[in-house]
PDB file of C-alpha atoms in Angstrom:
ATOM      1  CA  UNK A  23      -0.048  -0.097   0.106  1.00 85.00           C
ATOM      2  CA  UNK A  24       1.189   3.460  -0.756  1.00 91.00           C
ATOM      3  CA  UNK A  25       1.389   6.565   1.739  1.00 93.00           C
ATOM      4  CA  UNK A  26      -1.830   8.003   0.115  1.00 93.00           C
ATOM      5  CA  UNK A  27      -3.654   4.518   0.504  1.00 95.00           C
ATOM      6  CA  UNK A  28      -2.515   4.513   4.437  1.00 96.00           C
ATOM      7  CA  UNK A  29      -3.860   8.103   4.790  1.00 96.00           C
ATOM      8  CA  UNK A  30      -7.211   7.240   3.038  1.00 96.00           C
ATOM      9  CA  UNK A  31      -7.455   4.240   5.293  1.00 97.00           C
ATOM     10  CA  UNK A  32      -6.750   6.054   8.631  1.00 96.00           C
ATOM     11  CA  UNK A  33      -9.072   8.703   7.527  1.00 97.00           C
ATOM     12  CA  UNK A  34     -11.783   6.250   7.018  1.00 97.00           C
ATOM     13  CA  UNK A  35     -11.259   4.433  10.094  1.00 97.00           C
ATOM     14  CA  UNK A  36     -11.409   7.689  12.171  1.00 97.00           C
ATOM     15  CA  UNK A  37     -14.478   8.670  10.414  1.00 96.00           C
ATOM     16  CA  UNK A  38     -16.443   5.183  10.780  1.00 96.00           C
ATOM     17  CA  UNK A  39     -15.243   5.591  14.721  1.00 96.00           C
ATOM     18  CA  UNK A  40     -16.200   8.962  15.309  1.00 96.00           C
ATOM     19  CA  UNK A  41     -19.614   9.085  13.614  1.00 95.00           C
ATOM     20  CA  UNK A  42     -21.458   6.841  15.925  1.00 94.00           C
ATOM     21  CA  UNK A  43     -20.159   8.799  18.945  1.00 93.00           C
ATOM     22  CA  UNK A  44     -21.250  12.131  17.258  1.00 94.00           C
ATOM     23  CA  UNK A  45     -24.549  11.536  15.560  1.00 93.00           C
ATOM     24  CA  UNK A  46     -26.419  10.514  18.675  1.00 88.00           C
ATOM     25  CA  UNK A  47     -25.029  13.666  20.517  1.00 90.00           C
ATOM     26  CA  UNK A  48     -25.922  16.021  17.774  1.00 91.00           C
ATOM     27  CA  UNK A  49     -29.540  14.791  17.202  1.00 90.00           C
ATOM     28  CA  UNK A  50     -30.383  14.354  21.103  1.00 87.00           C
ATOM     29  CA  UNK A  51     -28.050  16.861  22.961  1.00 86.00           C
ATOM     30  CA  UNK A  52     -31.082  19.418  23.083  1.00 87.00           C
ATOM     31  CA  UNK A  53     -33.750  17.170  23.291  1.00 89.00           C
ATOM     32  CA  UNK A  54     -35.957  15.856  26.181  1.00 90.00           C
ATOM     33  CA  UNK A  55     -35.746  12.278  26.311  1.00 89.00           C
ATOM     34  CA  UNK A  56     -38.765  10.258  28.116  1.00 91.00           C
ATOM     35  CA  UNK A  57     -38.167   9.451  31.499  1.00 94.00           C
ATOM     36  CA  UNK A  58     -38.662   5.787  30.775  1.00 95.00           C
ATOM     37  CA  UNK A  59     -35.788   5.879  27.995  1.00 91.00           C
ATOM     38  CA  UNK A  60     -33.557   8.152  30.502  1.00 90.00           C
ATOM     39  CA  UNK A  61     -34.192   5.180  32.942  1.00 94.00           C
ATOM     40  CA  UNK A  62     -33.503   2.269  30.528  1.00 93.00           C
ATOM     41  CA  UNK A  63     -30.340   4.099  29.474  1.00 89.00           C
ATOM     42  CA  UNK A  64     -29.102   4.399  33.082  1.00 93.00           C
ATOM     43  CA  UNK A  65     -28.970   0.632  33.176  1.00 94.00           C
ATOM     44  CA  UNK A  66     -26.575   0.155  30.408  1.00 93.00           C
ATOM     45  CA  UNK A  67     -23.410   0.652  32.393  1.00 93.00           C
ATOM     46  CA  UNK A  68     -24.648  -1.788  34.884  1.00 91.00           C
ATOM     47  CA  UNK A  69     -25.268  -4.488  32.154  1.00 93.00           C
ATOM     48  CA  UNK A  70     -21.949  -3.892  30.544  1.00 94.00           C
ATOM     49  CA  UNK A  71     -19.858  -4.031  33.786  1.00 90.00           C
ATOM     50  CA  UNK A  72     -22.066  -7.623  34.613  1.00 91.00           C
ATOM     51  CA  UNK A  73     -21.237  -8.736  31.086  1.00 93.00           C
ATOM     52  CA  UNK A  74     -17.580  -8.203  31.598  1.00 92.00           C
ATOM     53  CA  UNK A  75     -17.324  -9.527  34.910  1.00 89.00           C
ATOM     54  CA  UNK A  76     -19.896 -12.675  34.985  1.00 89.00           C
ATOM     55  CA  UNK A  77     -17.408 -14.741  32.734  1.00 88.00           C
ATOM     56  CA  UNK A  78     -14.326 -13.874  34.716  1.00 88.00           C
ATOM     57  CA  UNK A  79     -16.406 -14.794  38.182  1.00 88.00           C
ATOM     58  CA  UNK A  80     -18.318 -17.751  37.219  1.00 88.00           C
ATOM     59  CA  UNK A  81     -16.526 -19.713  34.589  1.00 89.00           C
ATOM     60  CA  UNK A  82     -13.417 -21.630  34.128  1.00 83.00           C
ATOM     61  CA  UNK A  83     -11.486 -19.642  31.290  1.00 77.00           C
ATOM     62  CA  UNK A  84     -10.055 -22.800  29.613  1.00 80.00           C
ATOM     63  CA  UNK A  85     -13.134 -25.146  29.377  1.00 80.00           C
ATOM     64  CA  UNK A  86     -15.734 -22.173  29.654  1.00 79.00           C
ATOM     65  CA  UNK A  87     -17.522 -24.385  32.165  1.00 84.00           C
ATOM     66  CA  UNK A  88     -19.480 -23.172  35.204  1.00 84.00           C
ATOM     67  CA  UNK A  89     -17.020 -22.938  38.406  1.00 84.00           C
ATOM     68  CA  UNK A  90     -18.567 -21.422  41.592  1.00 82.00           C
ATOM     69  CA  UNK A  91     -15.736 -21.841  43.957  1.00 81.00           C
ATOM     70  CA  UNK A  92     -13.261 -19.661  42.153  1.00 86.00           C
ATOM     71  CA  UNK A  93     -11.120 -17.250  44.360  1.00 87.00           C
ATOM     72  CA  UNK A  94     -12.381 -14.367  42.194  1.00 89.00           C
ATOM     73  CA  UNK A  95     -15.914 -15.292  43.153  1.00 90.00           C
ATOM     74  CA  UNK A  96     -15.099 -15.706  46.856  1.00 91.00           C
ATOM     75  CA  UNK A  97     -13.368 -12.659  46.977  1.00 93.00           C
ATOM     76  CA  UNK A  98     -16.157 -10.637  45.141  1.00 92.00           C
ATOM     77  CA  UNK A  99     -18.795 -11.575  47.936  1.00 93.00           C
ATOM     78  CA  UNK A 100     -17.185  -9.580  50.635  1.00 95.00           C
ATOM     79  CA  UNK A 101     -16.124  -6.918  48.428  1.00 95.00           C
ATOM     80  CA  UNK A 102     -19.829  -6.550  46.994  1.00 94.00           C
ATOM     81  CA  UNK A 103     -21.002  -6.237  50.465  1.00 96.00           C
ATOM     82  CA  UNK A 104     -18.510  -3.853  51.554  1.00 96.00           C
ATOM     83  CA  UNK A 105     -19.425  -1.732  48.329  1.00 95.00           C
ATOM     84  CA  UNK A 106     -22.965  -1.804  49.298  1.00 95.00           C
ATOM     85  CA  UNK A 107     -22.459  -0.722  52.720  1.00 96.00           C
ATOM     86  CA  UNK A 108     -20.019   1.753  52.236  1.00 96.00           C
ATOM     87  CA  UNK A 109     -20.613   3.097  48.697  1.00 94.00           C
ATOM     88  CA  UNK A 110     -16.869   3.943  48.633  1.00 95.00           C
ATOM     89  CA  UNK A 111     -15.105   3.146  45.256  1.00 94.00           C
ATOM     90  CA  UNK A 112     -11.547   3.684  46.714  1.00 96.00           C
ATOM     91  CA  UNK A 113     -12.353   1.373  50.101  1.00 96.00           C
ATOM     92  CA  UNK A 114     -13.892  -1.187  47.573  1.00 95.00           C
ATOM     93  CA  UNK A 115     -10.853  -1.370  45.536  1.00 96.00           C
ATOM     94  CA  UNK A 116      -8.543  -1.549  48.258  1.00 97.00           C
ATOM     95  CA  UNK A 117     -10.550  -4.189  49.989  1.00 96.00           C
ATOM     96  CA  UNK A 118     -11.014  -6.236  46.947  1.00 95.00           C
ATOM     97  CA  UNK A 119      -7.322  -6.063  46.310  1.00 96.00           C
ATOM     98  CA  UNK A 120      -6.286  -7.067  49.581  1.00 96.00           C
ATOM     99  CA  UNK A 121      -8.661  -9.759  49.968  1.00 95.00           C
ATOM    100  CA  UNK A 122      -7.763 -11.189  46.344  1.00 93.00           C
ATOM    101  CA  UNK A 123      -3.990 -10.703  47.525  1.00 95.00           C
ATOM    102  CA  UNK A 124      -4.794 -12.947  50.921  1.00 95.00           C
ATOM    103  CA  UNK A 125      -6.811 -15.408  48.898  1.00 92.00           C
ATOM    104  CA  UNK A 126      -3.787 -16.181  46.622  1.00 90.00           C
ATOM    105  CA  UNK A 127      -2.007 -17.241  49.903  1.00 89.00           C
ATOM    106  CA  UNK A 128      -4.865 -19.129  51.510  1.00 89.00           C
ATOM    107  CA  UNK A 129      -6.370 -20.832  48.671  1.00 80.00           C
ATOM    108  CA  UNK A 130      -3.353 -21.806  46.486  1.00 71.00           C
TER     109      UNK A 130
END
């Protein structure tokens, strides 16, 4: 590929990446959305986080089978309880990291 082909390719990739982000902002920024839609959209970050965490917590990565007794899952339970009780992001991260570090000594 020549240099102009690379430039055209990078410009096209940038445009394809930028347009899906810009278009909704452009058309919806000054409109009042229905309350049900705003509530529904607020659930998307939680759904994405759950879809990222569930395979790590509940499955064996090699065989993709369900495994409940993983150290990650056992550490996630008290960490979740701490997060719900305190609502502290920094404390939750520290507790989670500390418990995971301790579980490495106790469970291996």
